[in-house]
Short mmCIF file of C-alpha atoms and ligand atoms in Angstrom, two decimals:
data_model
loop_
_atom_site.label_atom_id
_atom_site.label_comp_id
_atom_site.label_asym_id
_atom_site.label_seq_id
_atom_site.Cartn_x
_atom_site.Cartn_y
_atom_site.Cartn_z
CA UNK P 296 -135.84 50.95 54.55
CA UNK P 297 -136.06 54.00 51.96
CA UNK P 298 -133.08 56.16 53.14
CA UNK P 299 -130.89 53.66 53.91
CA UNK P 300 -127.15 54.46 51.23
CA UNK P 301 -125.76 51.43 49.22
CA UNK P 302 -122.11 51.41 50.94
CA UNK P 303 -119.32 53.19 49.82
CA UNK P 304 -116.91 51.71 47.52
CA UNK P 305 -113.64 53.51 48.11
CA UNK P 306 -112.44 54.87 44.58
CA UNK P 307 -109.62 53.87 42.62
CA UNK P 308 -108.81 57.28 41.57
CA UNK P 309 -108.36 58.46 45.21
CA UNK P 310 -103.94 58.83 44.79
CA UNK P 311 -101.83 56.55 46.70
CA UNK P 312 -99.62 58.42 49.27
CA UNK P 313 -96.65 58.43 46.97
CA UNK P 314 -94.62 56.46 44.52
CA UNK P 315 -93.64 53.02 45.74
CA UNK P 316 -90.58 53.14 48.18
CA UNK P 317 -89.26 50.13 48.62
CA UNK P 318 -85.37 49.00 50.46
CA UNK P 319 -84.00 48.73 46.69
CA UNK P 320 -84.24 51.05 43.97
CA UNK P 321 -84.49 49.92 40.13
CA UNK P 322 -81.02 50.40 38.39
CA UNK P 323 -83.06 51.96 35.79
CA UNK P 324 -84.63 55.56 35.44
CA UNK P 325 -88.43 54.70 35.68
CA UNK P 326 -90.38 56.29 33.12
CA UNK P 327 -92.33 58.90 34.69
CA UNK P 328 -95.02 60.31 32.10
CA UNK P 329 -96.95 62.54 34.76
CA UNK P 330 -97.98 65.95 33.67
CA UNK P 331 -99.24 67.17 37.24
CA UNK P 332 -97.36 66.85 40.12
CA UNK P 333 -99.28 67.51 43.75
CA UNK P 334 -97.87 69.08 47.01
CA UNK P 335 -98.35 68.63 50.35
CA UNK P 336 -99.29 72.59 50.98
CA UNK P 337 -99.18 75.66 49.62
CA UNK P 338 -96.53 76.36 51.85
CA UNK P 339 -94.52 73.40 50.24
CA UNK P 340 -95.57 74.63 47.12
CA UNK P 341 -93.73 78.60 47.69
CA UNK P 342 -90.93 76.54 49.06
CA UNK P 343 -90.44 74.93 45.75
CA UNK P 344 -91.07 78.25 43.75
CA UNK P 345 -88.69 79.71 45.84
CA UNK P 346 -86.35 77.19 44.88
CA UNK P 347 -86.09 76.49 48.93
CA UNK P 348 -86.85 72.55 47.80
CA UNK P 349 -86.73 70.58 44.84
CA UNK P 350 -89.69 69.35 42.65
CA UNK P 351 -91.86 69.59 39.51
CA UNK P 352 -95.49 71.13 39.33
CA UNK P 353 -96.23 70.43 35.63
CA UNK P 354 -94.52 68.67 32.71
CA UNK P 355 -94.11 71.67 30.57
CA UNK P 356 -92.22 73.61 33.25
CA UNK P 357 -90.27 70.40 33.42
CA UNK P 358 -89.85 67.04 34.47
CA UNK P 359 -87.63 64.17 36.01
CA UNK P 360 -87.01 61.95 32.45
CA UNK P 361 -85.87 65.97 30.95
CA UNK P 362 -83.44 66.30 34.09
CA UNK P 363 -82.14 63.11 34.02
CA UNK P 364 -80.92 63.57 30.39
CA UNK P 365 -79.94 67.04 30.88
CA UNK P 366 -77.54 65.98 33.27
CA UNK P 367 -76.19 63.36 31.74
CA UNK P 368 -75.73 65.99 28.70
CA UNK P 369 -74.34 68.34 30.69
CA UNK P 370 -71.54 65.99 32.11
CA UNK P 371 -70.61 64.87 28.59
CA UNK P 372 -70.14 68.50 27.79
CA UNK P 373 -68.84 69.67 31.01
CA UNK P 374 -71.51 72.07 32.22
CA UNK P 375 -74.18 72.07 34.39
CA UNK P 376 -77.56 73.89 33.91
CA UNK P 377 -78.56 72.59 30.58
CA UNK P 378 -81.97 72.40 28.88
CA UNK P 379 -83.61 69.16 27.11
CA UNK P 380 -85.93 70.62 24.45
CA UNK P 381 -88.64 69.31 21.89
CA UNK P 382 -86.07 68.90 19.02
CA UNK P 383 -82.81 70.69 17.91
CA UNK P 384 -84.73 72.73 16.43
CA UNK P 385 -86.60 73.93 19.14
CA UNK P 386 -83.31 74.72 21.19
CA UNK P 387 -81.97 76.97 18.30
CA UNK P 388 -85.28 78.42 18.53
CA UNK P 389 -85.23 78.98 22.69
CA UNK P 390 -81.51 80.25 22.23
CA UNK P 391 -82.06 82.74 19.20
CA UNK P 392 -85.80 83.79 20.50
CA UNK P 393 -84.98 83.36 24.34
CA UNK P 394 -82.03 86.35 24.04
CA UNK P 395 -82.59 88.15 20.67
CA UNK P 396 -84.83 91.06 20.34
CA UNK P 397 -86.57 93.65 18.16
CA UNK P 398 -83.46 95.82 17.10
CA UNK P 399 -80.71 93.31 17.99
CA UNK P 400 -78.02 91.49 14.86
CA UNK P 401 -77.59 87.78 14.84
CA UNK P 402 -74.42 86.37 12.41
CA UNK P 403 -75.00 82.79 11.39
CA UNK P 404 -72.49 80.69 9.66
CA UNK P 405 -73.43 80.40 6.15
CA UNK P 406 -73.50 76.71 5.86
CA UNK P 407 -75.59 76.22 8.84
CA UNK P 408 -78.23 73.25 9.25
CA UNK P 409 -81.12 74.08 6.54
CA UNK P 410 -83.67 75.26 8.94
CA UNK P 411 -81.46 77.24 10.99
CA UNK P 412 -80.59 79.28 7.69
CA UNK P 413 -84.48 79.44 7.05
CA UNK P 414 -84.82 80.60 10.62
CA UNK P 415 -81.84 83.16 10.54
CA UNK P 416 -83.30 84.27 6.25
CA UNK P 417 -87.24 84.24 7.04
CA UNK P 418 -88.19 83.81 10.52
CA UNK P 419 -85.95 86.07 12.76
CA UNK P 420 -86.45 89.41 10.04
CA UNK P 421 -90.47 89.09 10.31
CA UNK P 422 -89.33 89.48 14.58
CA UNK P 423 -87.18 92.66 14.08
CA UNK P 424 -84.30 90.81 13.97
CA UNK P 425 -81.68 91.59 11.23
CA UNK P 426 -78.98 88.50 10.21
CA UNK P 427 -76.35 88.35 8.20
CA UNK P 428 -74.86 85.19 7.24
CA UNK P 429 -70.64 84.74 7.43
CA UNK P 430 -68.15 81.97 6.44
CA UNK P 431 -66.83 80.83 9.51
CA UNK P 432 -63.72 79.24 8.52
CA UNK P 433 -62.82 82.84 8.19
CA UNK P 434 -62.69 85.08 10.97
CA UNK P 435 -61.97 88.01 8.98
CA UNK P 436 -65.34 87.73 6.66
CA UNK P 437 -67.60 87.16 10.16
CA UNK P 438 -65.77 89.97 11.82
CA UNK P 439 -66.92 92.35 8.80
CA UNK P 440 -70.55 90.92 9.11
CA UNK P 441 -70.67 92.49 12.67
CA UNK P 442 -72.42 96.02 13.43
CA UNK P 443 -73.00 97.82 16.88
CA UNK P 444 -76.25 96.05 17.27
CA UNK P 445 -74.84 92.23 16.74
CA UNK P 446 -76.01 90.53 19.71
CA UNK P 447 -75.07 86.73 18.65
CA UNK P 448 -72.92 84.67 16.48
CA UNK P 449 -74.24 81.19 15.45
CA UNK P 450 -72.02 78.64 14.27
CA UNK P 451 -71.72 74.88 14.06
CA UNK P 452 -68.02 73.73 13.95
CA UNK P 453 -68.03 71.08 11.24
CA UNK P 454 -70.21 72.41 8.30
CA UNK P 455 -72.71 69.98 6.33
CA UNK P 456 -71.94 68.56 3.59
CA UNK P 457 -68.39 69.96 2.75
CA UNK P 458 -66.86 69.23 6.52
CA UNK P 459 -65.30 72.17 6.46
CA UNK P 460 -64.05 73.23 9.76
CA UNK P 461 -65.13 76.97 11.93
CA UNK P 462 -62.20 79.44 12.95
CA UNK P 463 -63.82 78.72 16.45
CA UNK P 464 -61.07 79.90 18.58
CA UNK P 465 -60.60 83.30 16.32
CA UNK P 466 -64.23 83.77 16.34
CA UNK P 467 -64.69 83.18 20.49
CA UNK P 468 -62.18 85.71 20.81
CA UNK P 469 -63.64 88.43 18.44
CA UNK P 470 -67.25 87.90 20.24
CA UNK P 471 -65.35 87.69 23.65
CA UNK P 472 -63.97 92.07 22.82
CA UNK P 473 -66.51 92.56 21.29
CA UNK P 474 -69.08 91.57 24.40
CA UNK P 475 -71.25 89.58 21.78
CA UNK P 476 -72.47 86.19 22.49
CA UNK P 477 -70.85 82.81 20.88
CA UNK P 478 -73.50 80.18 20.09
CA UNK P 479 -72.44 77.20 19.26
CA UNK P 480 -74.29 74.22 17.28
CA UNK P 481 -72.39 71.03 18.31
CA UNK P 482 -74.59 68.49 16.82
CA UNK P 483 -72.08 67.42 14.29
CA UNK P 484 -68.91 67.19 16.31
CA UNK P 485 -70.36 65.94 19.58
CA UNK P 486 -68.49 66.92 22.88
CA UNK P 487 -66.53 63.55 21.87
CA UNK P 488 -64.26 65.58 19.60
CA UNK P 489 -65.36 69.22 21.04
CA UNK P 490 -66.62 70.79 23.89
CA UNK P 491 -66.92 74.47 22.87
CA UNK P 492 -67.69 76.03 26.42
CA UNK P 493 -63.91 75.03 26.50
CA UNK P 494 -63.57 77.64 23.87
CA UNK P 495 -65.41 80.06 25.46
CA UNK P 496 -68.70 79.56 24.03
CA UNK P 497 -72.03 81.39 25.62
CA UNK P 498 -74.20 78.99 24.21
CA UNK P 499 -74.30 75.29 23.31
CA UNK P 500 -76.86 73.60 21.04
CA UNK P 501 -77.51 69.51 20.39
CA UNK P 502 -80.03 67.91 18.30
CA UNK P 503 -80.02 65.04 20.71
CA UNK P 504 -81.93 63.36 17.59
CA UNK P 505 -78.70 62.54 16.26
CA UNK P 506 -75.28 61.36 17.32
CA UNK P 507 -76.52 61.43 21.59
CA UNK P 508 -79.41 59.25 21.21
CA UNK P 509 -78.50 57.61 18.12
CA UNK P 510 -81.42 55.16 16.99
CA UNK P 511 -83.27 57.74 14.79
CA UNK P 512 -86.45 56.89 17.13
CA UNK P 513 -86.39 60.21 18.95
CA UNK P 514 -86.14 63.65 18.42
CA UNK P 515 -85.08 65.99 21.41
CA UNK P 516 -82.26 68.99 21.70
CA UNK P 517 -80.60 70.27 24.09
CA UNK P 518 -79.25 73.60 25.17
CA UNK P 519 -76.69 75.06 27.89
CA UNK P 520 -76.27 78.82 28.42
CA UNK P 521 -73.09 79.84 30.67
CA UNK P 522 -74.77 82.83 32.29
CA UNK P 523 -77.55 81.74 35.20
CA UNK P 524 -79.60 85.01 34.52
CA UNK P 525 -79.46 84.00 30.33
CA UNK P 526 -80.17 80.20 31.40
CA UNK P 527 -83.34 81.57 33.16
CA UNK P 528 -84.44 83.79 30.04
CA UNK P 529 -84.08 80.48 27.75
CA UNK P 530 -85.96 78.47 30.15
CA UNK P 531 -89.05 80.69 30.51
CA UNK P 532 -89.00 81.15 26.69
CA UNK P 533 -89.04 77.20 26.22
CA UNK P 534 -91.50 77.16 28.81
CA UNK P 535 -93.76 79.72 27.50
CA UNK P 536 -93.79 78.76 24.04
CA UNK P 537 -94.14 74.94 24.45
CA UNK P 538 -90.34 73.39 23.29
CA UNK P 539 -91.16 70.92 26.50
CA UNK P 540 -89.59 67.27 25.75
CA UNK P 541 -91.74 64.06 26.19
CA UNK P 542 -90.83 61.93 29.06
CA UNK P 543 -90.74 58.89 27.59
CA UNK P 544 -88.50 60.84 24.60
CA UNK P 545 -86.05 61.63 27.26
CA UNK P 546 -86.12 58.15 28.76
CA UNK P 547 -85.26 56.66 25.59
CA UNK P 548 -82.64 59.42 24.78
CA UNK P 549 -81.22 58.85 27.92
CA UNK P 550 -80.55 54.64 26.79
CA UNK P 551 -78.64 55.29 23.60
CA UNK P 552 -77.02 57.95 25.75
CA UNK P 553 -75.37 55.14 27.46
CA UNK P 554 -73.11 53.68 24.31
CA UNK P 555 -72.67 57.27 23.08
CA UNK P 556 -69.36 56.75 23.79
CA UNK P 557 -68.72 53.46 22.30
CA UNK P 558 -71.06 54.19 19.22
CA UNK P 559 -68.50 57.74 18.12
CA UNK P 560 -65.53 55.57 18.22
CA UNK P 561 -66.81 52.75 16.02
CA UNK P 562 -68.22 55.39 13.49
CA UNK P 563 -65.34 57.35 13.52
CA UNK P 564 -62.98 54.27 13.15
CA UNK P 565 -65.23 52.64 10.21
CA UNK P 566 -65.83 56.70 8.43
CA UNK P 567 -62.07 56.71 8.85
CA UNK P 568 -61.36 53.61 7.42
CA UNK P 569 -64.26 54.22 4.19
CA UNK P 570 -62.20 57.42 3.68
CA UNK P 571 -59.08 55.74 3.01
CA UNK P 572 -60.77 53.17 0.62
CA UNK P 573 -62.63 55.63 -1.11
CA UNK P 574 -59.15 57.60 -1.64
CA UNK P 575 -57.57 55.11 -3.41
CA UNK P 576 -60.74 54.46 -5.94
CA UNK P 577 -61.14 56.15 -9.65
CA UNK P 578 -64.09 57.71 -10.66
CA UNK P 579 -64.19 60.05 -7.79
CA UNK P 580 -63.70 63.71 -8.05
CA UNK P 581 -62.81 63.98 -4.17
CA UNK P 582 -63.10 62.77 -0.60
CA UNK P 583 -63.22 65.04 2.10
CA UNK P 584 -62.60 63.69 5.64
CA UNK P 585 -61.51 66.20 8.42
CA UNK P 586 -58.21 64.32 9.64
CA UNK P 587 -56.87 63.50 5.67
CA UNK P 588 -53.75 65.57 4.92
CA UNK P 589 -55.79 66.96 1.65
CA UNK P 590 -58.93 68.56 3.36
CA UNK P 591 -58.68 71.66 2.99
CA UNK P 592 -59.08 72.94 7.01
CA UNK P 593 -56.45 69.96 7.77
CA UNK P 594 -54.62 71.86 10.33
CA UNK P 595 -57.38 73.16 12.00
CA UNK P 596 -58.88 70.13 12.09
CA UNK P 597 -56.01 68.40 14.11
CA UNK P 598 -56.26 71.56 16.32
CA UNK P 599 -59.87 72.01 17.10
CA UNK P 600 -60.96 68.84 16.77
CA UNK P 601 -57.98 66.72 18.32
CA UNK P 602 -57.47 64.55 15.26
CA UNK P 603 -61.10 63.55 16.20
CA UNK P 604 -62.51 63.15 12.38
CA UNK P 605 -65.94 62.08 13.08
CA UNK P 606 -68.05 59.83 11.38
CA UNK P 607 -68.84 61.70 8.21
CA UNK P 608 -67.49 61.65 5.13
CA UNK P 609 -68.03 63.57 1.90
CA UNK P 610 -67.20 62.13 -1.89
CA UNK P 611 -68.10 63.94 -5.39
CA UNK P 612 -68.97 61.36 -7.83
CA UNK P 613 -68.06 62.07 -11.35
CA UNK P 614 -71.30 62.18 -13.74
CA UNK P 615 -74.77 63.77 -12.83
CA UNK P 616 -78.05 62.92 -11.29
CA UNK P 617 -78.37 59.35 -13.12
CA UNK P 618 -74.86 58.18 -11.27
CA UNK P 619 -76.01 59.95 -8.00
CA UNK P 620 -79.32 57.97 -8.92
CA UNK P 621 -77.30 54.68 -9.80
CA UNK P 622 -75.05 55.07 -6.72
CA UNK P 623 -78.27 55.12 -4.29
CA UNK P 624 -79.62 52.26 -5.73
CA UNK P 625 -76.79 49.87 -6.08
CA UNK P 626 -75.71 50.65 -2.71
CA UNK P 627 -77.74 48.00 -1.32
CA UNK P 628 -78.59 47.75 2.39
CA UNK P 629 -77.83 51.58 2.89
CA UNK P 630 -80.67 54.10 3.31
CA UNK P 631 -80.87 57.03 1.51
CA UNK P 632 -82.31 58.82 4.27
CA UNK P 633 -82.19 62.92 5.51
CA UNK P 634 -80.65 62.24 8.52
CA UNK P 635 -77.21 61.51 10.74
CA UNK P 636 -75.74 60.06 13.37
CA UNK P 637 -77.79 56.73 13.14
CA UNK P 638 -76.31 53.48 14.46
CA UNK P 639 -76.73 52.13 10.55
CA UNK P 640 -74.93 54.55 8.20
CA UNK P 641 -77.24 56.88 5.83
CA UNK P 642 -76.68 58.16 2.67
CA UNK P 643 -77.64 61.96 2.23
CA UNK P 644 -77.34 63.86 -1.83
CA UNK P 645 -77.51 67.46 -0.74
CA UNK P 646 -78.83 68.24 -3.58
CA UNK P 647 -81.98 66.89 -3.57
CA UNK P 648 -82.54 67.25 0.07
CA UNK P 649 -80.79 69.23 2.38
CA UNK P 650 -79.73 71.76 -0.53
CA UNK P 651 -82.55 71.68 -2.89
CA UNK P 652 -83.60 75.05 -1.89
CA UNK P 653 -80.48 76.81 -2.71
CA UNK P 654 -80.14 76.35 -6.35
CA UNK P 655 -77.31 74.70 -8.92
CA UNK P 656 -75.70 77.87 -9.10
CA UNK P 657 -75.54 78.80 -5.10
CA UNK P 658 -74.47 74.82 -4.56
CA UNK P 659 -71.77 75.17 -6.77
CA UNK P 660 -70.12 78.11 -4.99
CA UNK P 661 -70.13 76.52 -1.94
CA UNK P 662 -68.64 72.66 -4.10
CA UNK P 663 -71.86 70.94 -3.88
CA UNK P 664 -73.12 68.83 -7.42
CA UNK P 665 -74.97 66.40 -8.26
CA UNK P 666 -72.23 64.12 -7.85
CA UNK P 667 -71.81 65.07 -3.84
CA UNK P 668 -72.60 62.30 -1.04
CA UNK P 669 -72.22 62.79 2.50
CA UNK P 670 -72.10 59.64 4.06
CA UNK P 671 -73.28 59.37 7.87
CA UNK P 672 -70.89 56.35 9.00
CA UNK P 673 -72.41 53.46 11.38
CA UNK P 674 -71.48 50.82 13.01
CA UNK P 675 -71.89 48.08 10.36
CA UNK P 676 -69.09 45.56 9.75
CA UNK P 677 -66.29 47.20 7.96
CA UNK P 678 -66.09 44.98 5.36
CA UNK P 679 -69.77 45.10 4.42
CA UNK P 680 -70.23 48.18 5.17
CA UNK P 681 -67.03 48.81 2.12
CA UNK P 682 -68.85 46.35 0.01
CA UNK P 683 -72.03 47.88 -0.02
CA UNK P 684 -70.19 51.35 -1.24
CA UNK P 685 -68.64 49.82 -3.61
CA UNK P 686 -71.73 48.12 -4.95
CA UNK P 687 -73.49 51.31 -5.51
CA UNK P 688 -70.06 52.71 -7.11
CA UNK P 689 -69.58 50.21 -9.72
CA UNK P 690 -73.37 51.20 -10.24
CA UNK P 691 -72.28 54.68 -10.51
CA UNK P 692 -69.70 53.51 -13.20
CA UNK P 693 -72.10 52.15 -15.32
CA UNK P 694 -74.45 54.48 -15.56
C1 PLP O 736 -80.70 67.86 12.75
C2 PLP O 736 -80.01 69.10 13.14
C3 PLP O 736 -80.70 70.14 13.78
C4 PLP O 736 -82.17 70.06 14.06
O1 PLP O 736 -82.46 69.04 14.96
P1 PLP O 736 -83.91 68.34 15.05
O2 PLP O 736 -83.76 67.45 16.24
O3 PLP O 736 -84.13 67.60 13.77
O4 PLP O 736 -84.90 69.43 15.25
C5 PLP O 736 -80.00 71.28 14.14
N1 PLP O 736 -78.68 71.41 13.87
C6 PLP O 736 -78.00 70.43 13.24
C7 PLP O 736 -76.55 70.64 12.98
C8 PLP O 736 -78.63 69.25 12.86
O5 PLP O 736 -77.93 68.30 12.23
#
């Protein structure tokens, strides 16, 4: 019989009704890597424009993993409304690009993270937007930086790599009379030691890459804006231009999240405890740590961070590039890596990496050498972790 059909096979790609919904739920957030998200109607779907129900329509507009981990942010910082993004970077980007315009003044701290100067020196003029960059351990020099037009203030509160600590509270009240907007980089500090909408801050800005998710296998931001209608402007800006998050990014984010807590005190207690050691030693020009009674923001330190030192720590060794090269090697078991806020501790020489741009002569006026390491504490075993120092000192010594 000609016209007799074969018999359907029902597809596999025809969609199950919904995800599986059983009595128990898994203790863990599932991984959720859809980009499309269906709806029962078009009615449903105005309701959830509307904002008349919750859900997602498509990744880049958001997703659960991104949610999850914004609000897990947002309770360590004590907001709500926050923003996962692509990278640090790409939050600086929604905050700067999301509110700035043609015409409008940003101020940005002059020891900023290196691409945030680049953005603030190369990026931001070519948009219409003029910036001038401040020290913000004095209120006085970022107060003359301002003009009628200045529209933001970017800071971070603990500069890299000389730890020196922002005027924050002088500088939230000048942009408070003033009507300007207070962003606030907190990658370095971490709402452990500060949360700066407690300051007043507009704007806060993570690179989740660091300190909050803390294995150096993801990089993600975050970023918070106090005012709804300004949260809105930064989220259709991310949206628009692409800073979307991945959701299995977020998802891992979200596990290192969990010992955030635990991992800051260890750092801090080991950084704390290399600081000492490395104040006692020879050879050494200095040793910055915020909390010492010899750094040079020491009361302010105690003040805006709460005697919270973090896990850095900065030391000038004496001699040039062959004892920075000596130190490197001989400290054996440490990486000599561009990055911070790993659970192993990293060795960064500004001047070869994070500071190579500027110049001898520029590094030198704001105490950078040769000689300068920052040292991005872990959680190694004190006593190797010490050893391991020293073993790339002694190096030093030699060379
Ligand atoms: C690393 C870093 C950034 C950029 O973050 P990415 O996740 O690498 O894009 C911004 N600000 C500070 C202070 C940083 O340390």
């Amino acid at each position: 019989m000609a016209d007799e059909k074969a018999p359907l096979v029902k597809s596999s790609l025809l969609r199950p009704a919904g995800p599986h919904k059983g009595a128990s739920q898994p203790v863990v957030t599932p991984i959720m890597p859809s980009v499309v998200y269906a709806s029962e109607t078009p009615d449903a779907l105005d309701a959830q424009y509307e904002g008349r129900a919750e859900g997602h329509t498509y990744a880049r507009e958001g997703h659960p993993n991104a949610d999850v981990l914004a609000r897990r942010i947002d309770a360590l910082e004590g907001v709500s409304g926050g923003l996962v993004t692509g990278s640090g970077m790409a939050a600086v980007t929604a905050a700067l690009l999301g509110l700035c315009g043609s015409g409008d003044h940003v101020v940005g701290g002059d020891q900023l993270y290196g691409r945030s100067l680049r953005m603030m020196r190369d990026d931001l003029p070519r948009f219409g937007i003029d910036t001038t960059l401040a020290d913000p351990t004095d209120v006085a020099a970022v107060e003359a930086a301002l003009r009628p037009e200045t529209r933001m203030v970017l800071i971070e509160v603990v500069s890299n790599p000389t730890l020196r600590i922002a005027d924050i509270e002088g500088i939230a009240e000048l942009c408070r009379a003033r009507g300007i907007l207070l962003a606030v980089d907190n990658t370095f500090t971490t709402p452990a030691a500060v949360k700066p909408a407690e300051f007043g801050a507009d704007i806060v800005i993570h690179s989740v890459t660091k300190l909050l998710a803390g294995h150096s296998d993801v990089t993600l931001g975050w970023l918070w804006a106090r005012d709804e209608d300004r949260r809105k402007a930064i989220r259709d800006f991310a949206v628009t231009s692409g800073l979307t998050p991945s959701p299995f990014d977020c998802w891992l984010a979200e596990r290192g999240l969990l010992t955030f807590a635990l991992r800051y005190a260890a750092a801090q207690d080991n950084a704390e405890a290399l600081a000492r050691h490395l104040a006692g030693k020879d050879g050494l020009r200095r040793v910055l740590y915020p909390t010492r009674s010899d750094h040079p923001d020491a009361a302010r330190a105690q003040a805006v961070l709460r005697g919270q030192g973090g896990h850095m720590v900065t030391f000038e060794l004496d001699g040039g590039r062959e004892a920075a090269n000596a130190f490197t090697a001989g400290a054996e078991g440490l990486a000599f890596a561009p990055t911070l806020g790993d659970v192993a501790t990293t060795l960064s020489h500004p001047a070869s990496s994070s500071h190579r741009a500027l110049g001898a002569e520029a590094r030198a006026a704001i105490g950078i050498s040769e000689g300068t390491f920052r040292v991005s504490v872990g959680l190694e075993e004190r006593a190797a972790l010490l050893d391991a120092i020293d073993r790339g000192l002694d190096a030093a010594a030699r060379a």
